[in-house]
Coordinates of C-alpha atoms and ligand atoms in Angstrom, one line a residue:
X1263 CA -9.9 -5.9 -41.4
X1264 CA -12.5 -7.2 -43.9
X1265 CA -12.5 -11.0 -44.3
X1266 CA -10.3 -12.2 -47.2
X1267 CA -13.2 -13.8 -49.3
X1268 CA -15.1 -10.5 -49.1
X1269 CA -12.1 -8.4 -50.2
X1270 CA -11.8 -10.7 -53.3
X1271 CA -15.4 -10.6 -54.2
X1272 CA -15.4 -6.8 -53.8
X1273 CA -12.4 -6.6 -56.1
X1274 CA -14.0 -8.9 -58.7
X1275 CA -17.1 -6.8 -58.7
X1276 CA -15.1 -3.7 -59.1
X1277 CA -13.1 -5.2 -62.0
X1278 CA -16.4 -6.0 -63.7
X1279 CA -17.5 -2.4 -63.6
X1280 CA -14.6 -1.7 -66.1
X1281 CA -13.2 1.1 -64.0
X1282 CA -9.7 -0.3 -64.0
X1283 CA -9.6 -0.4 -67.8
X1284 CA -9.6 3.2 -68.8
X1285 CA -6.0 4.3 -69.5
X1286 CA -6.8 7.7 -67.9
X1287 CA -7.8 6.0 -64.7
X1288 CA -4.7 3.8 -64.7
X1289 CA -2.5 6.8 -65.2
X1290 CA -4.3 8.7 -62.5
X1291 CA -3.5 6.0 -59.9
X1292 CA 0.1 5.5 -61.1
X1293 CA 0.7 9.2 -60.7
X1294 CA -1.0 9.3 -57.3
X1295 CA 1.1 6.3 -56.2
X1296 CA 4.3 8.0 -57.3
X1297 CA 3.3 11.1 -55.4
X1298 CA 2.6 9.2 -52.3
X1299 CA 5.8 7.2 -52.4
X1300 CA 7.9 10.3 -53.1
X1301 CA 6.2 12.0 -50.1
X1302 CA 7.3 9.0 -47.9
X1303 CA 10.9 8.8 -49.2
X1304 CA 12.5 9.4 -45.8
X1305 CA 9.9 7.1 -44.1
X1306 CA 10.9 4.3 -46.5
X1307 CA 14.6 4.7 -45.6
X1308 CA 13.7 4.8 -41.9
X1309 CA 11.6 1.6 -42.1
X1310 CA 14.3 -0.4 -43.9
X1311 CA 16.9 0.9 -41.3
X1312 CA 14.6 -0.3 -38.5
X1313 CA 13.9 -3.7 -40.1
X1314 CA 17.4 -4.9 -40.8
X1315 CA 19.8 -1.9 -40.6
X1316 CA 19.8 -1.3 -44.3
X1317 CA 21.6 1.9 -45.2
X1318 CA 19.9 4.8 -46.9
X1319 CA 22.2 4.4 -49.9
X1320 CA 21.4 0.8 -50.4
X1321 CA 17.7 1.4 -50.0
X1322 CA 17.9 4.2 -52.6
X1323 CA 19.7 2.2 -55.2
X1324 CA 18.0 -1.1 -54.7
X1325 CA 14.5 -0.2 -53.6
X1326 CA 13.2 3.4 -53.8
X1327 CA 15.1 4.5 -56.9
X1328 CA 14.1 1.4 -58.9
X1329 CA 10.4 1.7 -57.9
X1330 CA 10.4 5.4 -59.0
X1331 CA 12.0 4.4 -62.3
X1332 CA 9.4 1.7 -62.9
X1333 CA 6.6 4.2 -62.2
X1334 CA 8.1 6.8 -64.5
X1335 CA 8.5 4.1 -67.2
X1336 CA 4.9 2.9 -66.9
X1337 CA 3.5 6.5 -66.8
X1338 CA 5.5 7.4 -69.9
X1339 CA 4.7 4.3 -71.9
X1340 CA 1.3 3.1 -70.8
X1341 CA -0.7 4.5 -73.7
X1342 CA 1.7 2.9 -76.2
X1343 CA 1.9 -0.4 -74.3
X1344 CA -1.8 -0.9 -74.0
X1345 CA -2.8 0.0 -77.5
X1346 CA -3.8 -3.0 -79.6
X1347 CA -0.8 -4.0 -81.8
X1348 CA -1.6 -4.7 -85.4
X1349 CA 0.3 -7.7 -86.9
X1350 CA 0.6 -8.7 -90.5
X1351 CA -2.5 -10.6 -91.5
X1352 CA -2.3 -14.1 -93.0
X1353 CA -3.3 -14.7 -96.6
X1354 CA -5.4 -17.6 -95.2
X1355 CA -7.6 -15.2 -93.3
X1356 CA -7.8 -12.6 -96.2
X1357 CA -9.4 -10.1 -96.0
X1358 CA -8.7 -9.3 -92.4
X1359 CA -6.9 -6.9 -90.0
X1360 CA -5.2 -8.9 -87.2
X1361 CA -4.4 -7.5 -83.7
X1362 CA -3.0 -8.4 -80.3
X1363 CA -5.1 -6.9 -77.5
X1364 CA -3.6 -6.4 -74.1
X1365 CA -6.3 -7.4 -71.6
X1366 CA -6.0 -7.4 -67.8
X1367 CA -6.4 -10.8 -66.2
X1368 CA -8.7 -9.4 -63.4
X1369 CA -7.9 -9.8 -59.7
X1370 CA -4.2 -10.5 -58.9
X1371 CA -2.6 -11.9 -55.8
X1372 CA 1.0 -10.7 -55.2
X1373 CA 3.0 -12.4 -52.4
X1374 CA 6.2 -10.6 -51.6
X1375 CA 9.4 -11.7 -49.7
X1376 CA 11.3 -9.7 -47.0
X1377 CA 14.7 -9.3 -48.5
X1378 CA 13.9 -6.3 -50.8
X1379 CA 10.6 -5.7 -49.0
X1380 CA 9.6 -2.4 -50.7
X1381 CA 10.9 -3.1 -54.2
X1382 CA 9.6 -6.6 -54.6
X1383 CA 6.1 -5.7 -53.4
X1384 CA 5.8 -2.4 -55.3
X1385 CA 7.3 -3.4 -58.6
X1386 CA 4.8 -6.1 -59.5
X1387 CA 2.0 -4.0 -58.1
X1388 CA 2.9 -1.1 -60.4
X1389 CA 2.7 -3.2 -63.5
X1390 CA -0.4 -5.1 -62.4
X1391 CA -2.2 -1.8 -61.9
X1392 CA -0.7 -0.4 -65.2
X1393 CA -2.1 -3.5 -67.0
X1394 CA -5.6 -2.7 -65.6
X1395 CA -6.0 -5.3 -62.8
X1396 CA -7.0 -5.1 -59.2
X1397 CA -4.4 -6.3 -56.7
X1398 CA -4.3 -7.9 -53.3
X1399 CA -0.7 -7.7 -52.0
X1400 CA 0.6 -9.7 -49.1
X1401 CA 3.9 -8.2 -47.9
X1402 CA 6.3 -10.2 -45.7
X1403 CA 5.6 -10.5 -42.0
X1404 CA 9.3 -10.3 -41.3
X1405 CA 9.8 -6.7 -42.2
X1406 CA 7.1 -5.1 -39.9
X1407 CA 8.0 -1.5 -40.5
X1408 CA 8.2 -1.6 -44.2
X1409 CA 5.1 -3.8 -44.5
X1410 CA 3.1 -1.3 -42.4
X1411 CA 4.4 1.6 -44.6
X1412 CA 3.5 -0.3 -47.8
X1413 CA 0.0 -0.9 -46.4
X1414 CA -0.5 2.8 -45.5
X1415 CA 0.8 4.0 -48.9
X1416 CA -1.6 1.6 -50.8
X1417 CA -4.5 2.6 -48.5
X1418 CA -3.8 6.3 -49.1
X1419 CA -3.9 5.9 -52.9
X1420 CA -6.4 3.2 -53.8
X1421 CA -9.9 2.3 -52.9
X1422 CA -9.8 -1.1 -51.3
X1423 CA -11.6 -2.8 -54.1
X1424 CA -8.9 -1.7 -56.5
X1425 CA -5.8 -2.4 -54.5
X1426 CA -5.1 -3.4 -50.9
X1427 CA -2.3 -4.8 -48.8
X1428 CA -3.2 -7.7 -46.4
X1429 CA -0.6 -8.2 -43.7
X1430 CA 0.1 -11.6 -42.1
X1431 CA 2.2 -14.7 -42.1
X1432 CA 1.8 -18.2 -43.3
X1433 CA -1.8 -18.6 -42.1
X1434 CA -2.9 -15.5 -44.0
X1435 CA -0.9 -16.5 -47.1
X1436 CA -2.6 -20.0 -47.0
X1437 CA -6.1 -18.4 -46.8
X1438 CA -5.2 -16.1 -49.7
X1439 CA -3.9 -19.0 -51.7
X1440 CA -7.1 -21.1 -51.2
X1441 CA -9.1 -18.4 -53.0
X1442 CA -9.7 -18.3 -56.8
X1443 CA -7.5 -15.7 -58.4
X1444 CA -7.1 -14.6 -62.0
X1445 CA -3.3 -14.5 -61.6
X1446 CA -0.8 -15.2 -58.9
X1447 CA 2.6 -13.5 -58.7
X1448 CA 4.9 -15.0 -56.1
X1449 CA 8.4 -14.0 -55.0
X1450 CA 10.1 -16.1 -52.4
X1451 CA 11.8 -19.5 -51.7
X1452 CA 11.7 -22.7 -53.7
X1453 CA 9.7 -24.7 -51.1
X1454 CA 7.0 -22.1 -50.8
X1455 CA 7.0 -21.7 -54.6
X1456 CA 5.9 -25.3 -54.9
X1457 CA 3.1 -24.7 -52.4
X1458 CA 2.0 -21.7 -54.5
X1459 CA 2.1 -23.6 -57.7
X1460 CA 0.0 -26.4 -56.2
X1461 CA -2.6 -23.9 -55.0
X1462 CA -2.7 -22.2 -58.4
X1463 CA -3.1 -25.5 -60.2
X1464 CA -6.3 -26.2 -58.3
X1465 CA -8.0 -23.4 -60.1
X1466 CA -5.9 -23.4 -63.3
X1467 CA -4.6 -20.0 -62.3
X1468 CA -1.7 -18.7 -64.3
X1469 CA 1.3 -18.0 -62.0
X1470 CA 4.7 -16.3 -62.1
X1471 CA 7.2 -17.7 -59.6
X1472 CA 10.3 -15.6 -58.8
X1473 CA 12.4 -18.0 -56.7
X1474 CA 16.0 -18.5 -55.7
X1475 CA 18.9 -21.0 -56.0
X1476 CA 22.6 -21.3 -55.9
X1477 CA 24.0 -18.8 -58.4
X1478 CA 27.7 -19.5 -59.4
X1479 CA 30.4 -17.0 -60.1
X1480 CA 33.2 -18.3 -62.3
X1481 CA 36.6 -16.6 -62.5
X1482 CA 39.4 -17.5 -64.8
X1483 CA 43.0 -16.3 -65.0
X1484 CA 42.6 -13.8 -67.8
X1485 CA 41.1 -11.0 -65.8
X1486 CA 42.2 -8.2 -63.4
X1487 CA 41.5 -9.8 -60.0
X1488 CA 41.3 -6.5 -58.2
X1489 CA 38.4 -5.5 -60.4
X1490 CA 36.7 -8.9 -59.9
X1491 CA 37.1 -8.5 -56.1
X1492 CA 35.5 -5.1 -56.1
X1493 CA 32.5 -6.2 -58.2
X1494 CA 32.1 -9.5 -56.4
X1495 CA 32.3 -8.0 -52.9
X1496 CA 29.7 -5.5 -53.9
X1497 CA 27.3 -8.0 -55.3
X1498 CA 27.8 -10.6 -52.6
X1499 CA 27.5 -8.4 -49.5
X1500 CA 25.0 -5.9 -50.7
X1501 CA 21.9 -6.3 -48.5
X1502 CA 24.0 -8.5 -46.2
X1503 CA 24.2 -11.2 -48.8
X1504 CA 20.4 -11.5 -48.7
X1505 CA 19.8 -11.1 -52.4
X1506 CA 18.1 -13.7 -54.6
X1507 CA 20.7 -13.2 -57.4
X1508 CA 23.7 -12.8 -55.1
X1509 CA 26.7 -14.8 -56.3
X1510 CA 26.2 -17.9 -54.0
X1511 CA 29.7 -19.3 -54.5
X1512 CA 32.9 -18.8 -56.6
X1513 CA 34.5 -21.3 -58.9
X1514 CA 38.0 -20.0 -59.6
X1515 CA 40.9 -21.4 -61.7
X1516 CA 43.0 -23.3 -59.0
X1517 CA 46.3 -21.6 -59.8
X1518 CA 45.0 -18.1 -58.9
X1519 CA 42.9 -19.0 -55.8
X1520 CA 45.4 -18.0 -53.2
X1521 CA 46.2 -14.7 -54.7
X1522 CA 42.5 -14.0 -55.2
X1523 CA 41.7 -14.8 -51.6
X1524 CA 44.3 -12.2 -50.4
X1525 CA 42.8 -9.6 -52.7
X1526 CA 39.2 -10.4 -51.6
X1527 CA 40.2 -10.0 -47.9
X1528 CA 41.8 -6.6 -48.6
X1529 CA 38.7 -5.5 -50.5
X1530 CA 36.2 -6.6 -47.8
X1531 CA 38.3 -4.7 -45.2
X1532 CA 38.5 -1.6 -47.4
X1533 CA 34.7 -1.6 -47.9
X1534 CA 33.5 -2.5 -44.4
X1535 CA 36.5 -1.7 -42.2
X1536 CA 38.3 -4.0 -39.7
X1537 CA 35.1 -4.6 -37.8
X1538 CA 32.1 -4.7 -40.2
X1539 CA 29.8 -4.9 -37.2
X1540 CA 30.4 -1.2 -36.7
X1541 CA 30.0 -0.3 -40.4
X1542 CA 26.9 1.8 -41.1
X1543 CA 26.9 0.2 -44.6
X1544 CA 26.6 -3.5 -43.6
X1545 CA 23.1 -4.7 -42.9
X1546 CA 21.9 -7.4 -40.4
X1547 CA 20.4 -10.8 -41.0
X1548 CA 16.6 -10.5 -41.0
X1549 CA 16.0 -12.6 -37.8
X1550 CA 17.4 -15.1 -35.3
X1551 CA 16.2 -18.1 -37.2
X1552 CA 18.2 -17.1 -40.3
X1553 CA 21.2 -16.1 -38.2
X1554 CA 21.2 -19.6 -36.6
X1555 CA 20.8 -21.2 -40.0
X1556 CA 23.9 -19.3 -41.3
X1557 CA 25.8 -20.2 -38.1
X1558 CA 25.2 -23.9 -38.8
X1559 CA 26.8 -23.4 -42.2
X1560 CA 30.0 -22.3 -40.6
X1561 CA 30.4 -25.6 -38.7
X1562 CA 32.9 -28.2 -40.1
X1563 CA 34.2 -26.0 -42.9
X1564 CA 37.5 -24.1 -43.4
X1565 CA 36.8 -20.5 -42.6
X1566 CA 39.6 -18.3 -44.1
X1567 CA 38.1 -14.9 -43.3
X1568 CA 35.4 -13.6 -41.0
X1569 CA 33.1 -16.2 -39.5
X1570 CA 32.0 -14.0 -36.6
X1571 CA 28.4 -14.4 -35.5
X1572 CA 26.4 -12.5 -32.9
X1573 CA 23.0 -14.1 -32.6
X1574 CA 21.8 -11.3 -30.2
X1575 CA 22.3 -8.7 -32.9
X1576 CA 21.5 -11.0 -35.9
X1577 CA 25.0 -10.2 -37.1
X1578 CA 27.1 -12.4 -39.4
X1579 CA 30.4 -10.9 -40.7
X1580 CA 31.5 -11.2 -44.3
X1581 CA 33.0 -14.6 -44.4
X1582 CA 35.1 -16.6 -46.9
X1583 CA 35.1 -20.4 -46.9
X1584 CA 37.8 -22.5 -48.6
X1585 CA 36.8 -25.4 -50.8
X1586 CA 33.8 -26.8 -48.8
X1587 CA 32.6 -30.2 -50.0
X1588 CA 29.4 -30.2 -52.2
X1589 CA 27.7 -32.2 -49.4
X1590 CA 28.5 -29.6 -46.7
X1591 CA 25.6 -27.6 -45.2
X1592 CA 26.8 -24.4 -46.9
X1593 CA 26.6 -26.0 -50.3
X1594 CA 23.4 -27.9 -49.8
X1595 CA 21.0 -24.9 -49.9
X1596 CA 20.9 -21.3 -51.1
X1597 CA 23.2 -19.4 -48.6
X1598 CA 21.2 -16.1 -48.6
X1599 CA 23.7 -14.4 -46.3
X1600 CA 27.2 -13.0 -46.2
X1601 CA 29.1 -16.3 -46.6
X1602 CA 31.1 -16.9 -49.8
X1603 CA 32.5 -20.4 -50.5
X1604 CA 35.4 -20.5 -52.9
X1605 CA 35.7 -23.7 -55.0
X1606 CA 38.3 -24.3 -57.7
X1607 CA 38.6 -25.8 -61.2
X1608 CA 41.4 -27.1 -63.4
X1609 CA 39.3 -28.1 -66.5
X1610 CA 36.0 -27.0 -67.9
X1611 CA 34.6 -30.5 -66.9
X1612 CA 35.3 -29.5 -63.2
X1613 CA 33.0 -26.5 -63.7
X1614 CA 30.3 -28.6 -65.3
X1615 CA 30.5 -31.1 -62.5
X1616 CA 29.9 -28.4 -59.9
X1617 CA 27.1 -26.5 -61.7
X1618 CA 25.2 -29.6 -62.8
X1619 CA 25.3 -30.8 -59.3
X1620 CA 22.7 -28.2 -58.5
X1621 CA 19.2 -27.2 -59.8
X1622 CA 19.1 -24.5 -62.5
X1623 CA 20.3 -21.3 -60.8
X1624 CA 18.6 -17.8 -61.0
X1625 CA 21.8 -16.2 -62.1
X1626 CA 25.3 -17.0 -63.4
X1627 CA 28.3 -14.7 -63.4
X1628 CA 31.5 -15.2 -65.3
X1629 CA 34.6 -13.0 -65.0
X1630 CA 36.9 -13.6 -68.0
X1631 CA 38.4 -12.0 -71.1
X1632 CA 38.4 -15.3 -73.0
X1633 CA 35.5 -14.8 -75.4
X1634 CA 35.2 -18.5 -76.4
X1635 CA 35.3 -19.6 -72.8
X1636 CA 32.5 -17.1 -71.9
X1637 CA 30.3 -18.0 -74.8
X1638 CA 30.6 -21.7 -74.0
X1639 CA 29.5 -21.1 -70.4
X1640 CA 26.6 -18.8 -71.4
X1641 CA 25.3 -21.3 -73.9
X1642 CA 25.9 -24.6 -72.1
X1643 CA 24.1 -23.9 -68.8
X1644 CA 20.5 -23.2 -68.1
X1645 CA 20.0 -20.3 -65.7
X1646 CA 17.6 -17.3 -65.2
X1647 CA 20.0 -14.5 -66.3
X1648 CA 23.6 -13.5 -66.1
X1649 CA 26.3 -11.0 -66.3
X1650 CA 29.8 -11.1 -67.8
X1651 CA 32.5 -9.3 -65.8
X1652 CA 30.1 -8.0 -63.0
X1653 CA 27.4 -9.2 -60.7
X1654 CA 23.7 -8.3 -60.1
X1655 CA 23.5 -5.5 -62.6
X1656 CA 21.2 -7.3 -65.1
X1657 CA 18.5 -6.6 -62.6
X1658 CA 18.8 -2.9 -63.3
X1659 CA 17.9 -2.9 -67.0
X1660 CA 14.2 -2.8 -67.5
X1661 CA 14.6 -3.9 -71.1
X1662 CA 15.8 -7.3 -70.0
X1663 CA 13.2 -9.9 -68.7
X1664 CA 14.0 -10.9 -65.1
X1665 CA 13.1 -14.3 -63.9
X1666 CA 14.2 -17.9 -63.3
X1667 CA 14.1 -21.2 -65.1
X1668 CA 13.3 -24.6 -63.6
X1669 CA 13.8 -24.5 -59.8
X1670 CA 14.7 -20.8 -59.9
X1671 CA 11.2 -19.9 -61.2
X1672 CA 9.0 -19.4 -64.1
X1673 CA 7.8 -16.3 -65.9
X1674 CA 9.6 -12.9 -65.9
X1675 CA 9.0 -9.2 -65.3
X1676 CA 10.6 -5.7 -65.1
X1677 CA 9.5 -2.8 -67.3
X1678 CA 7.4 -3.7 -70.3
X1679 CA 8.0 -7.4 -69.5
X1680 CA 6.0 -6.8 -66.3
X1681 CA 3.2 -5.1 -68.2
X1682 CA 3.1 -8.1 -70.5
X1683 CA 3.1 -10.6 -67.6
X1684 CA 0.0 -9.0 -66.1
X1685 CA -1.8 -8.7 -69.5
X1686 CA -3.5 -11.5 -71.4
X1687 CA -2.3 -11.2 -75.0
X1688 CA -5.6 -11.7 -76.8
X1689 CA -5.4 -12.3 -80.6
X1690 CA -8.2 -10.7 -82.5
X1691 CA -8.9 -11.1 -86.2
X1692 CA -11.3 -8.5 -87.7
X1693 CA -12.6 -10.2 -90.9
X1694 CA -13.6 -8.2 -94.0
X1695 CA -17.1 -9.0 -95.4
X1696 CA -16.6 -7.8 -98.9
X1697 CA -15.0 -11.0 -100.2
X1698 CA -15.8 -14.6 -99.3
X1699 CA -14.2 -17.3 -101.6
X1700 CA -16.0 -20.7 -101.4
X1701 CA -12.8 -22.7 -101.3
X1702 CA -12.9 -23.6 -97.5
X1703 CA -16.5 -24.5 -97.5
X1704 CA -18.0 -28.0 -98.1
X1705 CA -18.5 -29.8 -100.4
X1706 CA -14.7 -30.2 -100.6
X1707 CA -14.7 -32.4 -103.7
X1708 CA -12.0 -31.1 -106.2
X1709 CA -10.7 -28.4 -103.9
X1710 CA -7.8 -30.2 -102.0
X1711 CA -5.2 -29.8 -104.8
X1712 CA -5.7 -26.0 -105.0
X1713 CA -5.7 -25.8 -101.2
X1714 CA -2.4 -27.6 -101.0
X1715 CA -0.9 -25.3 -103.5
X1716 CA -2.1 -22.2 -101.6
X1717 CA -0.6 -23.6 -98.3
X1718 CA 2.7 -24.1 -100.1
X1719 CA 2.8 -20.6 -101.5
X1720 CA 1.5 -18.7 -98.6
X1721 CA 2.6 -20.5 -95.4
Ligands
LIG3007 P1 9.6 -17.3 -48.2 O1 9.3 -18.2 -49.3 O2 9.8 -17.8 -46.9 O3 8.4 -16.2 -48.1 C1 7.9 -15.4 -49.2 C2 6.5 -15.1 -48.9 O4 5.7 -16.3 -48.8 C3 6.2 -14.3 -47.6 O5 5.2 -13.3 -47.8 C4 5.7 -15.4 -46.7 O6 4.7 -14.9 -45.7 C5 5.0 -16.3 -47.6 N1 4.9 -17.7 -47.1 C6 5.8 -18.3 -46.3 N2 5.5 -19.6 -46.0 C7 4.4 -19.8 -46.7 C8 3.5 -20.9 -46.9 N3 3.8 -22.1 -46.3 N4 2.4 -20.8 -47.7 C9 2.2 -19.7 -48.3 N5 2.9 -18.6 -48.2 C10 4.0 -18.6 -47.4 O7 10.8 -16.4 -48.7 P2 11.6 -15.2 -48.0 O8 12.4 -15.8 -46.9 O9 10.7 -14.1 -47.7 O10 12.6 -14.8 -49.1 C11 13.8 -15.4 -49.4 C12 13.7 -16.3 -50.6 O11 13.1 -15.6 -51.7 C13 15.0 -16.7 -51.1 O12 15.0 -18.1 -51.5 C14 15.3 -15.8 -52.3 O13 16.2 -16.4 -53.3 C15 13.9 -15.7 -52.9 N6 13.8 -14.4 -53.6 C16 13.7 -14.5 -55.0 C17 13.6 -13.3 -55.7 C18 13.4 -13.3 -57.2 O14 13.2 -12.2 -57.7 N7 13.6 -14.4 -57.9 C19 13.7 -12.1 -55.1 C20 13.8 -12.1 -53.7 C21 13.9 -13.3 -53.0

């Protein structure tokens, strides 16, 4: 493997040749990437199965399918997206034609997590390439099979000075972060996000941070609890609960809690069977360290369903916890596993007290038919994005910007939002030369009154 500083200087030199700029070149590579990924469809399913027993169905809906959709979208729209956009000129710059140019930043570092190892590496890479940049991708060291496959796919499509995957763990990431980049796109945990932000600040490098947090799910008494259970169990236990926007905990109206718990238990059993360990659809925890971390969360709390852990197989069963204190381990950090604490509320102040106890979450879900109640929650709290009467699905609409706020991250992507993220929006004014009033030029004497009048009329 070439030394990291050499990879970057080669990419910077390549960028300066202008070869990444031509739209025809960008399209050529996006099409080649789509072809390569499509050819490897089965290999992608196999890699995810080996890494943490993720089923083919879940890999299709949450990784492969979304990556192909993003590629199709970029291929279809690239010409339109990258064209300079004309905006209405200001009378103060008259005569002029004013534009926004979409310029690539240059050489981009993408650091990806393990939990959706194919999607969260490929999706930013696609839009960074579409926007005309070069890319160094560091996939997660925890999903060896998927990361190797990603590396091979990228190597088969791109020259190294255009895009490359560099595998490795913390040491490699640290070396990468010590270099000077034109943009850094990081997906991962809050503590590492802070390290990335510090490294970026050293060189004033713009950065997107896609982080995590404790995403609440509020349920009131106005809604069909069977439907809530179906949608909540799907969103919570998909990927073994290892989803950045998974509902972290439930806050339910106290009077319906007991009934809801019974419905939830029945739904989990219906979906994963009496013994979820034998279900082909229930993934494993990524490694022993995380399995132990989750096992610790199950100590000194009231487990009302599940709670089975097998550290040898990195298995934690779908688990429900009854009213843990906000100081208990399970409520002190993002759970990131198949454990669902159930808290209750009597008044809206109870909901506020719980949500404001934590940093701004990446997502918020509310199940309710009470429009006023829903609107209040959506407007009162600051969170990355949300869904009313379902979970997770806002991730699937490329027209919506996806990202966090505060501790759950900064910046956003998906679809055109991703193209925008990797493009510098450069304002350009093309000034006419046929008319040049003397008003703005010195000497200013006697001109201020007219200038004030013009500002009043035209601004
Ligand atoms: P992580 O922060 O441990 O690792 C992410 C990446 O950072 C990996 O490539 C890893 O090698 C690298 N890394 C680890 N330690 C580092 C260090 N000290 N310096 C530099 N780089 C380092 O996160 P993870 O465990 O892979 O993923 C889980 C976390 O990611 C959760 O918090 C989850 O909420 C979050 N996440 C967020 C999103 C999102 O879109 N907002 C998506 C997926 C996951």
